[in-house]
Short mmCIF file of C-alpha atoms in Angstrom, two decimals:
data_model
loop_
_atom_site.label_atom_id
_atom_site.label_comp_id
_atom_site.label_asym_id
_atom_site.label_seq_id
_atom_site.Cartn_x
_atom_site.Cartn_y
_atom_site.Cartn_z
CA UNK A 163 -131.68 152.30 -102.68
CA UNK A 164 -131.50 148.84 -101.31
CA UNK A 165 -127.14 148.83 -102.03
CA UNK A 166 -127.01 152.11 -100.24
CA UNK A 167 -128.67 150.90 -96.80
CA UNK A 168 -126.26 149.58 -94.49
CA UNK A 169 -126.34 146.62 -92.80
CA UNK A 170 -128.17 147.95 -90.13
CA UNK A 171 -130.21 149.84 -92.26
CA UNK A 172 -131.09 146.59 -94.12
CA UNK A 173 -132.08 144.60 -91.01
CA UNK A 174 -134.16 147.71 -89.50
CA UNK A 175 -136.28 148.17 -93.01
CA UNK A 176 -136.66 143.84 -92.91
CA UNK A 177 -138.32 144.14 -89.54
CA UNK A 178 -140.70 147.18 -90.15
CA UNK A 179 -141.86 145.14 -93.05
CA UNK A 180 -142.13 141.85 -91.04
CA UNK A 181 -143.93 143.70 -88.59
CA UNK A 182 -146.11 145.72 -91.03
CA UNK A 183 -146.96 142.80 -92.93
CA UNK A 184 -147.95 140.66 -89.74
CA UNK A 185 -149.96 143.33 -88.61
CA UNK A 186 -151.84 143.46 -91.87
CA UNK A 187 -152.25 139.93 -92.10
CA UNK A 188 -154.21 139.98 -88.75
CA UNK A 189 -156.65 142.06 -89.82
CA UNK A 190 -157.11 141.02 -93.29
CA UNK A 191 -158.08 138.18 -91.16
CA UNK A 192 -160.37 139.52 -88.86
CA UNK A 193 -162.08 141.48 -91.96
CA UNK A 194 -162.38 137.93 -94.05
CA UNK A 195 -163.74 136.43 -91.11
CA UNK A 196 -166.21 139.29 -90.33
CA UNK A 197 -168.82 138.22 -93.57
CA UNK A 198 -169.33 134.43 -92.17
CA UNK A 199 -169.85 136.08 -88.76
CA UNK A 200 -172.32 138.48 -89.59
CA UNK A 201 -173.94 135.67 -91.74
CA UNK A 202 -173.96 133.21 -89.42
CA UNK A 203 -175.82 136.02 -86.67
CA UNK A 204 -178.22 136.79 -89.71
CA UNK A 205 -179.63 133.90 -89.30
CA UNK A 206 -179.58 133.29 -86.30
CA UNK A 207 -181.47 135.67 -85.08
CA UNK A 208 -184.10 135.68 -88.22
CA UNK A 209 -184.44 131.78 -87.09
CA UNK A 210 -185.30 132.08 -83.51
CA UNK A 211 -187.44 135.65 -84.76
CA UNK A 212 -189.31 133.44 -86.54
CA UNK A 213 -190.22 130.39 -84.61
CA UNK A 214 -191.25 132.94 -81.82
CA UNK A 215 -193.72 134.31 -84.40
CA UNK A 216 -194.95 131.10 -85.79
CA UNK A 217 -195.66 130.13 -81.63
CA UNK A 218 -197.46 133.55 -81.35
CA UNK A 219 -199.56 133.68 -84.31
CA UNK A 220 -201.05 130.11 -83.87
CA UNK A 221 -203.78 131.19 -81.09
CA UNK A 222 -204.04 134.76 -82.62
CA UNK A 223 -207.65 133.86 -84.26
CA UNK A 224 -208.31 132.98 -80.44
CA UNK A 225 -208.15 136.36 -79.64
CA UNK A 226 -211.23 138.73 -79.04
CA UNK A 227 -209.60 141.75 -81.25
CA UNK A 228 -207.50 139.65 -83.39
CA UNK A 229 -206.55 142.42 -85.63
CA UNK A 230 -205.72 144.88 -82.83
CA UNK A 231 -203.63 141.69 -80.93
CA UNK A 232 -201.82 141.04 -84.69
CA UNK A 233 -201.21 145.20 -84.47
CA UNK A 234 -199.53 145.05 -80.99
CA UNK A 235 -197.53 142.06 -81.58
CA UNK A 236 -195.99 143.80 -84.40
CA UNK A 237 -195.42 147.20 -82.90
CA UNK A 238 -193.87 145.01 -79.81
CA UNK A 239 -191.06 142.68 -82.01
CA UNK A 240 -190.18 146.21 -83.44
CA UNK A 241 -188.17 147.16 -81.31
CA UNK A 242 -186.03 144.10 -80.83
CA UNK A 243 -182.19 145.03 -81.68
CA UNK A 244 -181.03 142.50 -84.44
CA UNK A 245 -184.39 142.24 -86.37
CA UNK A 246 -187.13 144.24 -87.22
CA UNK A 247 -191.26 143.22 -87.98
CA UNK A 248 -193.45 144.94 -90.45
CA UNK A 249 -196.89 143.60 -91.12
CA UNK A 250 -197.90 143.63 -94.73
CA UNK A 251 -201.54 143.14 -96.57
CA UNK A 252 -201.84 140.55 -98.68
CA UNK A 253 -200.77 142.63 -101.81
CA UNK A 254 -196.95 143.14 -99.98
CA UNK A 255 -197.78 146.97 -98.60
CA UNK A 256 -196.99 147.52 -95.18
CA UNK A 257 -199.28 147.95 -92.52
CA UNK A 258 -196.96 149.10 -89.80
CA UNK A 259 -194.43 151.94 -89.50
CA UNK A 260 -191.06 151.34 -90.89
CA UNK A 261 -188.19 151.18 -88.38
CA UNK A 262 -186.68 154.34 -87.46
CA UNK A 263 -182.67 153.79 -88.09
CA UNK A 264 -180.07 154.64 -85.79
CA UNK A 265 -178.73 157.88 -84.48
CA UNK A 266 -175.65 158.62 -86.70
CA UNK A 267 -172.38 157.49 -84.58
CA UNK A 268 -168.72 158.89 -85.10
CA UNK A 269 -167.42 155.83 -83.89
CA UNK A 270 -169.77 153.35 -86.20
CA UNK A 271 -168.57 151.62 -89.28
CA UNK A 272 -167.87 153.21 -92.31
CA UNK A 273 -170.07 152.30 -95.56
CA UNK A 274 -167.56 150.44 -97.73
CA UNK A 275 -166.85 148.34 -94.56
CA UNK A 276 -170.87 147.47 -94.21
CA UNK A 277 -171.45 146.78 -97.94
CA UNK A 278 -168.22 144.90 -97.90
CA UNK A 279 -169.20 142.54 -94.74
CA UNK A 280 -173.23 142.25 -95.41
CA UNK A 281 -173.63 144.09 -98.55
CA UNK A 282 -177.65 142.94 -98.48
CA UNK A 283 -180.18 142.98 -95.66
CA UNK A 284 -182.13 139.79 -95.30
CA UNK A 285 -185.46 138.92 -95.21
CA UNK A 286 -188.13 136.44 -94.05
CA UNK A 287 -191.77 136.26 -94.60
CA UNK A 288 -193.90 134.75 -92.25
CA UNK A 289 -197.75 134.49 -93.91
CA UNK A 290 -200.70 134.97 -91.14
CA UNK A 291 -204.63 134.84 -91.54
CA UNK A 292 -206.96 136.87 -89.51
CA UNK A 293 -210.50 135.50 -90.06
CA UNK A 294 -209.99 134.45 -93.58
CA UNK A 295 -207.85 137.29 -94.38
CA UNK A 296 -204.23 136.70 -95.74
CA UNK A 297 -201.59 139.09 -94.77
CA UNK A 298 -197.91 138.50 -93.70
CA UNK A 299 -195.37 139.77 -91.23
CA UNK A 300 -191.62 140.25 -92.74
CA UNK A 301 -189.11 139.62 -90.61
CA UNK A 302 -186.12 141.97 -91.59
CA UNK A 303 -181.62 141.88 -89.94
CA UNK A 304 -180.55 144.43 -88.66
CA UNK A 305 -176.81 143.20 -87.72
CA UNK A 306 -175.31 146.75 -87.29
CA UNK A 307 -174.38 145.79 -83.46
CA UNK A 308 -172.78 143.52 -84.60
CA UNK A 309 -171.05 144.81 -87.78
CA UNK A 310 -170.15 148.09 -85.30
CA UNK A 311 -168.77 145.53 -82.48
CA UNK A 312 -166.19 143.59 -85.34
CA UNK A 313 -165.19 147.03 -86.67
CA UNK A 314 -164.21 148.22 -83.17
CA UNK A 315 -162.50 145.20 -82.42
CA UNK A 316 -160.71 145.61 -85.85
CA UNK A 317 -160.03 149.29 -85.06
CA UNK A 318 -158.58 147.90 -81.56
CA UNK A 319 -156.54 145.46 -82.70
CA UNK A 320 -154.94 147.86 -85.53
CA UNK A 321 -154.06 150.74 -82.42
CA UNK A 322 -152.96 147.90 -79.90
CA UNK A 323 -151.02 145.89 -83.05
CA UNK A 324 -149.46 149.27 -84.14
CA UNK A 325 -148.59 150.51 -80.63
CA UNK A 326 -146.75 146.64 -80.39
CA UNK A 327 -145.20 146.75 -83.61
CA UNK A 328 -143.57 150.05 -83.17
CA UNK A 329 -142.53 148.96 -79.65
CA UNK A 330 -141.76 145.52 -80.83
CA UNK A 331 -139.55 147.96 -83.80
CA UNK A 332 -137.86 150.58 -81.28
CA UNK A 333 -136.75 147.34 -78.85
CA UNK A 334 -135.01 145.27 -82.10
CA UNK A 335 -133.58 148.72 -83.13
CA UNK A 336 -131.90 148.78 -80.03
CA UNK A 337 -130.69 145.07 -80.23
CA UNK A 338 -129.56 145.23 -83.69
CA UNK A 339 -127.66 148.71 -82.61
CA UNK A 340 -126.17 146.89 -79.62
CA UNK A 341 -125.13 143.80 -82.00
CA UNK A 342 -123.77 145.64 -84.39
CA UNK A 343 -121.94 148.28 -82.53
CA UNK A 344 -118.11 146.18 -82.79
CA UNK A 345 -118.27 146.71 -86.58
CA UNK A 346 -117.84 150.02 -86.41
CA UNK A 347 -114.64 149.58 -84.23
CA UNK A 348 -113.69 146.93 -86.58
CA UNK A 349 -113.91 149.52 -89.37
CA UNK A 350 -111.68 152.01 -87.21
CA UNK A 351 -109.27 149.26 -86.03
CA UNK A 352 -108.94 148.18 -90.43
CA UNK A 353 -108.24 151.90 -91.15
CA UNK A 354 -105.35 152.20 -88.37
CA UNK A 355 -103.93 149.02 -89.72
CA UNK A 356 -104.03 149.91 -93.15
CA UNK A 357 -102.24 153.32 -92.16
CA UNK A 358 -99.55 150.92 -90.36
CA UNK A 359 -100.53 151.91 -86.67
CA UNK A 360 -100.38 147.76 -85.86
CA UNK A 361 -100.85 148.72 -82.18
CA UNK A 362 -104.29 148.88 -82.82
CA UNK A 363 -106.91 146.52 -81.18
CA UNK A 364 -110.38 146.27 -80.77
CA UNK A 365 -112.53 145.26 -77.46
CA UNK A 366 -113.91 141.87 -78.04
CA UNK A 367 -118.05 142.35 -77.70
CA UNK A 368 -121.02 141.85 -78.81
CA UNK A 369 -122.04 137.85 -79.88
CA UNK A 370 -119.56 135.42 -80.13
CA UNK A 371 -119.09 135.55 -83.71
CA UNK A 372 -118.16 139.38 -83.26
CA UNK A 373 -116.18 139.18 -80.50
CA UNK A 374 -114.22 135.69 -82.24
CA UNK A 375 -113.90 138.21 -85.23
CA UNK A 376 -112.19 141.09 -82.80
CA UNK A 377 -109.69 138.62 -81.00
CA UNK A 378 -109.00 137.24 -84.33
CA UNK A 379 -108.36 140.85 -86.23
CA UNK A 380 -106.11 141.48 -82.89
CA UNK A 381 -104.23 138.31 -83.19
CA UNK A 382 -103.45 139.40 -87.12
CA UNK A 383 -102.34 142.93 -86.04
CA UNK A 384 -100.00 141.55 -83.46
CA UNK A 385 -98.51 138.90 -85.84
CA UNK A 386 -98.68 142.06 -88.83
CA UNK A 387 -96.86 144.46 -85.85
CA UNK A 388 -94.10 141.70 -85.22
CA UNK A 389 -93.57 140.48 -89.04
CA UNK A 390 -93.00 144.38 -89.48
CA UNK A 391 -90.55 144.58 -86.58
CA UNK A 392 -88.98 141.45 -87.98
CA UNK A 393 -88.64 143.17 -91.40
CA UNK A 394 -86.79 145.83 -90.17
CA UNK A 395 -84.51 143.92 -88.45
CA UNK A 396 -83.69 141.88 -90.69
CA UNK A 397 -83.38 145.16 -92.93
CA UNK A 398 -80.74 146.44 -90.47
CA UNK A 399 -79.25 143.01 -89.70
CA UNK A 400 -78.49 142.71 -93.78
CA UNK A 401 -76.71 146.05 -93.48
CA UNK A 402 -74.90 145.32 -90.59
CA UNK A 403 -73.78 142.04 -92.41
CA UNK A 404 -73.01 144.13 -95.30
CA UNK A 405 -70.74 146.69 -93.53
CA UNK A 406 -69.11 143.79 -91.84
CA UNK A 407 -68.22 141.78 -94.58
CA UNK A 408 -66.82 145.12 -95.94
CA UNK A 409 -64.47 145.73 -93.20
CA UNK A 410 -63.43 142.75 -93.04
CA UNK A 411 -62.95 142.62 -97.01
CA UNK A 412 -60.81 145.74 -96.28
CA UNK A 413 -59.34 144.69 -93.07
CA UNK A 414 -57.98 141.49 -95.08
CA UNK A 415 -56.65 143.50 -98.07
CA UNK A 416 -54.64 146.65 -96.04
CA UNK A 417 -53.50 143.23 -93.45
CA UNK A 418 -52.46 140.96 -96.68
CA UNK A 419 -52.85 142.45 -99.85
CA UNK A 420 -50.98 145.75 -99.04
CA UNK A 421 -47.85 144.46 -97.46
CA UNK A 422 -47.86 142.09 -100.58
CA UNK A 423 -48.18 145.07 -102.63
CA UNK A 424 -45.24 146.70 -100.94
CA UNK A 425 -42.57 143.66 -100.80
CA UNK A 426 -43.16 143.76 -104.87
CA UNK A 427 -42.75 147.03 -105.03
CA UNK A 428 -39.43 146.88 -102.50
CA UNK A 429 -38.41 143.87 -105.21
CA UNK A 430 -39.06 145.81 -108.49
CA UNK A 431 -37.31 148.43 -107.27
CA UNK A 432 -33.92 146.52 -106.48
CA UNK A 433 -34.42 144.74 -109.51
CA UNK A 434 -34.08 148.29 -111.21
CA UNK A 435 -31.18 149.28 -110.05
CA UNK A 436 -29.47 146.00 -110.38
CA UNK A 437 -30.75 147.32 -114.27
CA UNK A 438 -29.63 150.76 -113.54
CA UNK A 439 -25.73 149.47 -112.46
CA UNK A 440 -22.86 148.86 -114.57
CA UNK A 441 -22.55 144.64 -113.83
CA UNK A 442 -25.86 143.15 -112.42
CA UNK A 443 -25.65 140.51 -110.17
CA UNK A 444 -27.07 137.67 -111.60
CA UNK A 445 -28.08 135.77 -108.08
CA UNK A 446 -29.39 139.15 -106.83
CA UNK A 447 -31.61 139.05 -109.94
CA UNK A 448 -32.52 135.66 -109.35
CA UNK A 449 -33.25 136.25 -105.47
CA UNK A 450 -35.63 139.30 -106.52
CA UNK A 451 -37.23 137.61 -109.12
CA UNK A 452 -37.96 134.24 -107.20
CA UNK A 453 -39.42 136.46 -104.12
CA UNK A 454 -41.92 138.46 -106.29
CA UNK A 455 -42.61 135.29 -107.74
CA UNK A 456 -43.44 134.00 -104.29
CA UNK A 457 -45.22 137.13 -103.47
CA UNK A 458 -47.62 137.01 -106.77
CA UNK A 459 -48.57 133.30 -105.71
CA UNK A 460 -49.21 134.57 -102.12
CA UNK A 461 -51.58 137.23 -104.34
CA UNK A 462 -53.31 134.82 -106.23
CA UNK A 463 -54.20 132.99 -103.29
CA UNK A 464 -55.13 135.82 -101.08
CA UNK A 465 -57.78 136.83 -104.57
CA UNK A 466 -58.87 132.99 -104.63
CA UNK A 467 -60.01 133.45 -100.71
CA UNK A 468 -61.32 136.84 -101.03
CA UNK A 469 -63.55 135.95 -104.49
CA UNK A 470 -64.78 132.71 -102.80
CA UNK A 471 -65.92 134.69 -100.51
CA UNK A 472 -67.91 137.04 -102.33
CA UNK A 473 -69.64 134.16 -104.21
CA UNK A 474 -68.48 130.46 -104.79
CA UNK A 475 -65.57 129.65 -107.78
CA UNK A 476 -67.71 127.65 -110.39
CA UNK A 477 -70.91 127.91 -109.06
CA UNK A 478 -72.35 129.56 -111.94
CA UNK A 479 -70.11 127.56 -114.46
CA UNK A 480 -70.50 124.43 -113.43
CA UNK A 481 -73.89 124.13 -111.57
CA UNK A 482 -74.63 123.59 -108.11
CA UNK A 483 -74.40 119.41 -108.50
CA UNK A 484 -70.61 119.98 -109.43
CA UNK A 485 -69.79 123.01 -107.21
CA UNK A 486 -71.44 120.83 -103.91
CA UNK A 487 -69.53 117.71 -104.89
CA UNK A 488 -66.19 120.02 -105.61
CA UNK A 489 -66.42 121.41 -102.11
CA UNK A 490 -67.40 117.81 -100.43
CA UNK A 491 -64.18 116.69 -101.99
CA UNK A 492 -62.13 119.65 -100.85
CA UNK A 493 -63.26 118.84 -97.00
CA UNK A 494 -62.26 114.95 -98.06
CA UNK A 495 -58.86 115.65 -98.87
CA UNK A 496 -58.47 118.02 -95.79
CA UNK A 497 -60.58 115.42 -93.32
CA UNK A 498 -60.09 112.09 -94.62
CA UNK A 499 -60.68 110.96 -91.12
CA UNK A 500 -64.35 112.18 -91.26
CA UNK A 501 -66.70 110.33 -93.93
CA UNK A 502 -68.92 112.76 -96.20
CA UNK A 503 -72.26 111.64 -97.56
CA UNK A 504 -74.03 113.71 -100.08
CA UNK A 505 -77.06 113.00 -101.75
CA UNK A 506 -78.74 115.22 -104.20
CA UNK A 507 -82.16 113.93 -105.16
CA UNK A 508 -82.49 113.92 -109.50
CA UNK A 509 -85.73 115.81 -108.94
CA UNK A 510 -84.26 118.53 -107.65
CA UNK A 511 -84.05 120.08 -111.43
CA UNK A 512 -83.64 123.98 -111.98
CA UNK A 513 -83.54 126.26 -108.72
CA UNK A 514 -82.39 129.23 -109.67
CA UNK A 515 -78.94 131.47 -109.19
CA UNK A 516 -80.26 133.17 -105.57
CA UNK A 517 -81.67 129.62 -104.61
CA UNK A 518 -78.62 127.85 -105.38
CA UNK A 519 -76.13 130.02 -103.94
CA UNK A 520 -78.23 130.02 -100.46
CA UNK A 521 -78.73 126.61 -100.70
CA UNK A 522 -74.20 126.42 -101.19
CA UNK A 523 -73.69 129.03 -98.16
CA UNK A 524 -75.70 126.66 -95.95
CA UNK A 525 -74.24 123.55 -97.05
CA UNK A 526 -70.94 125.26 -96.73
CA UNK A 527 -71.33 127.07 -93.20
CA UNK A 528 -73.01 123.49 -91.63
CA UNK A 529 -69.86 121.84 -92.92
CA UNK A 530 -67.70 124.47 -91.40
CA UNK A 531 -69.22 124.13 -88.17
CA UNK A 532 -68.82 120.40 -88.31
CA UNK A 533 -65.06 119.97 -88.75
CA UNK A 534 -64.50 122.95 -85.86
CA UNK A 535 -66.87 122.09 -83.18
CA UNK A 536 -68.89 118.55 -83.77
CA UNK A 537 -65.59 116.25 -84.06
CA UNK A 538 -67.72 114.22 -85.76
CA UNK A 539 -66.94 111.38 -87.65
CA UNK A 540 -69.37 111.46 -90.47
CA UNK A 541 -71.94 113.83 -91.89
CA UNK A 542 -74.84 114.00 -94.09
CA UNK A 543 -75.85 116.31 -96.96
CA UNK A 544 -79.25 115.57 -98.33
CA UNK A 545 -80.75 117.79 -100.86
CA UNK A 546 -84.54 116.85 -102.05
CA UNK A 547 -87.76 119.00 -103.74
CA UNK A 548 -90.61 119.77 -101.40
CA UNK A 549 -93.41 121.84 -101.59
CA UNK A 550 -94.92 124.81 -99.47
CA UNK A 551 -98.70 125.32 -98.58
CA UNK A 552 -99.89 127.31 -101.58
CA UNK A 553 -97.99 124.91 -103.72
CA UNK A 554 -94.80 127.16 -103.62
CA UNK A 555 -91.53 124.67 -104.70
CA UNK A 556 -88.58 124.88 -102.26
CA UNK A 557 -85.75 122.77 -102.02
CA UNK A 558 -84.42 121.36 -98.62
CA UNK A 559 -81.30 120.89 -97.23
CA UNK A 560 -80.37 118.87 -94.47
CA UNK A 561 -76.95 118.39 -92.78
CA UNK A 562 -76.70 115.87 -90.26
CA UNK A 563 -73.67 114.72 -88.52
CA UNK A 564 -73.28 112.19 -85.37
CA UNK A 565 -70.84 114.76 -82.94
CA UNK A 566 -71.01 115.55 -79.89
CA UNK A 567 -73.95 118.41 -80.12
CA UNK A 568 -73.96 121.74 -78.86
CA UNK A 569 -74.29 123.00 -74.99
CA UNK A 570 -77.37 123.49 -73.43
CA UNK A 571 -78.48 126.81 -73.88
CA UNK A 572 -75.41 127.66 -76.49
CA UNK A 573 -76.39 130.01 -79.06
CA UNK A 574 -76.32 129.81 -83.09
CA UNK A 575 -73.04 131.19 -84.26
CA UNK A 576 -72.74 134.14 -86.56
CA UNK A 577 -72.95 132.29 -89.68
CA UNK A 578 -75.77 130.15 -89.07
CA UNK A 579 -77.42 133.44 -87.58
CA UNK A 580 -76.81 135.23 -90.93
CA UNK A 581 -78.03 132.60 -93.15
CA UNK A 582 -80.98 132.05 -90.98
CA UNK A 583 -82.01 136.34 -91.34
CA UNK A 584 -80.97 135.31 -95.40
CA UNK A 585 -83.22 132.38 -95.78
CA UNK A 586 -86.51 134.21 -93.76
CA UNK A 587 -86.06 137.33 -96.17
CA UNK A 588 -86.29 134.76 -99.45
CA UNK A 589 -88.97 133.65 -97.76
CA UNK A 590 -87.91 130.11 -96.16
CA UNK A 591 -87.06 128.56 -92.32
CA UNK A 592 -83.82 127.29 -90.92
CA UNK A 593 -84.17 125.15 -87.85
CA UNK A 594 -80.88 123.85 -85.98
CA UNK A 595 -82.25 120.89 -83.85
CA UNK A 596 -79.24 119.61 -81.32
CA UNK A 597 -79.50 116.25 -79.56
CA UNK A 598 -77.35 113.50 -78.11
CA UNK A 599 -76.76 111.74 -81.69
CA UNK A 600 -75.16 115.60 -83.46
CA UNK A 601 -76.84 118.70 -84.78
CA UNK A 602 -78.93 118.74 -87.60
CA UNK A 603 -79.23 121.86 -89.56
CA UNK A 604 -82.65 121.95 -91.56
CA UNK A 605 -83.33 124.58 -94.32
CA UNK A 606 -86.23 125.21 -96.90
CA UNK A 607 -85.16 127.57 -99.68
CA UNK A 608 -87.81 128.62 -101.91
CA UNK A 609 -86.99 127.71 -105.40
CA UNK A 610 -87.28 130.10 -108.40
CA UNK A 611 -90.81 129.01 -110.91
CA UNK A 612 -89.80 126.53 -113.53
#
């Protein structure tokens, strides 16, 4: 039963039996108390009954009817309220009426309360002597005024308690209604996330805790709406990178490859009728043959370009140490004006094919960008381990060079743009920081699990 409550439900059942139980506590106290009380009026009364008597019946011999004086006295202290007097012969028997007892009342105490607070009248004897005869008068409690007066207070306090309690119950209702009312738009706002409406958002209220919860659950549904947003453009910038490098593949094939295709085809054909005729030519064999030559280097070439492109000659042969330090030496031989620094830390170890090839491209594009546009005279490669928060390994890569910066306010270009959109789908940053000492271009690549 207990799972099934809600929270509210929970907290509304705790205080009814807060309540209830400090309700019953009070009068279990009042009904604990009520013995000692009745007690302590018990005797009391039978104390001050009896020194009155003891006063009285010293000048009762004194008397001229001492008998009919005893008589009176008797039928007198009857009717006193707490305590009652019955005059007994010397052998115990009574000499005087017994005390009538109350009229019943709807309103009096029940029995098991009585016999619970004074479950046995008390009783005092008091001897007297009339002329040489013994006799006594018994002094007798009646505390039902005062048993009657603790019941009704007990009966008070349990209507006043109960009328407070359930007050006291419908007010923290209320409250705990009121404080818990932004859960249930918390619930609504989850469910329209989880359904991928990241519009949603939800009124800070209620206490602080709530409403830090709400403008925290609104934060993450703006940051989920934008990392979805950034998803799909990223999605449609890696398609629009795809088609691009496709036309461009194609644009570079019908610009170079075909009219290579059709100057060896012009050549093969005059080389077969040179075949075809009664006396070749032996130079116009040799002219043919040394053009189509020509063109087929031109060919091989043009394929070198178009497969470095497409992914990096050696890479996967000879290991991204090797492939880095081949390219560094390519830009020395072309440059040998600008002075090329690489470092490639020996704890780098394993990073995996996607993680190396990324980790090429950027070393690759930053050094492009250098020897166009930084006239720079000498650049940095560093390549170290780090790790991620949530111990993730990435490797990064740092090109540095000491040009003269870029423009205020000029944008990336569109390779550092497209390896940027490459490295935040793997899951890593780029930064480009530009200042008055060069650019720096900062990647971390996440690293494939060794």
């Amino acid at each position: 039963m207990w799972q099934n409550l809600s929270l509210r439900g929970r907290i509304n059942l705790l205080l009814a039996l807060l309540l209830a139980l400090g309700l019953a506590v009070n009068i279990g106290r009042q009904v604990a108390e009520a013995g000692p009380r009745v007690q302590a009026e018990d005797q009391s009364v039978i104390r001050l009954a009896r020194e009155f008597i003891e006063m009285i019946v010293a000048d009762l011999n004194e008397a001229p009817d001492p008998d009919a004086r005893l008589n009176q006295i008797a039928r007198d202290l009857s009717r006193l309220r707490h305590v009652s007097i019955a005059l007994h012969d010397s052998g115990g028997n009574p000499l005087t009426p017994p005390r009538l007892g109350a009229d019943g009342d709807a309103r009096g105490p029940p029995a098991w309360f009585v016999s619970l607070v004074h479950p046995e009248q008390t009783a005092v004897s008091v001897p007297v002597s009339i002329r040489g005869k013994p006799g006594s008068l018994v002094i007798t409690s009646h505390p039902d005024d005062e048993i009657a007066e603790i019941w009704d207070g007990i009966v008070t306090q349990l209507e006043v308690g109960s009328v407070v309690a359930l007050a006291l119950f419908f007010l923290m209702m209320k409250v705990v209604g009121r404080a818990l009312a932004p859960l249930q738009s918390l619930a609504e706002a989850m469910g329209k996330l989880e359904s991928g409406h990241y519009e949603a958002r939800v009124a800070p209220g209620g206490a602080p805790e709530f409403a830090a919860i709400c403008t925290r659950l609104n934060h993450l549904a703006a940051t989920l709406g934008e990392a979805v947003e950034e998803k799909q453009r990223l999605a449609e910038r890696a398609v629009s990178l795809q088609d691009i490098e496709r036309k461009e593949i194609a644009r570079e094939l019908h610009d170079e490859f075909g009219p290579y295709l059709f100057s060896l085809r012009a050549h093969a054909s005059a080389l077969a009728k040179q075949a075809d005729g009664r006396e070749p030519s032996a130079d116009a064999v040799r002219k043919h043959g040394s053009a189509m030559l020509e063109q087929i280097n031109a060919l091989q070439q043009f394929n070198r370009r178009v497969l470095e492109r497409l992914r990096p000659v050696g890479l996967a042969e000879l290991g991204l140490r090797q492939a880095l330090e081949s390219l560094s030496r390519l830009w020395r031989e072309s440059r040998p004006d600008v002075a090329i620094e690489t470092s490639i830390s020996p704890a780098l170890g394993a990073t995996g094919e996607t993680a190396d090839l990324t980790i090429y491209r950027i070393v690759q594009e930053a050094l492009t960008n250098v020897f166009r546009h930084a006239g720079a005279t000498s650049v940095s490669v560093v390549i170290e381990p780090v790790e991620q928060a949530g111990g993730r390994g990435c490797a990064r890569v740092r090109v540095s060079d000491n040009g003269r910066g870029m423009e205020p306010g000029q944008k990336l270009g569109f390779g550092l743009v497209g390896m940027r959109e490459r490295i935040l789908a793997l899951g890593g940053t780029l930064n480009v920081v530009s200042g008055d000492g060069g650019v720096t271009v900062e990647a971390l690549v996440p690293t494939a699990a060794t």
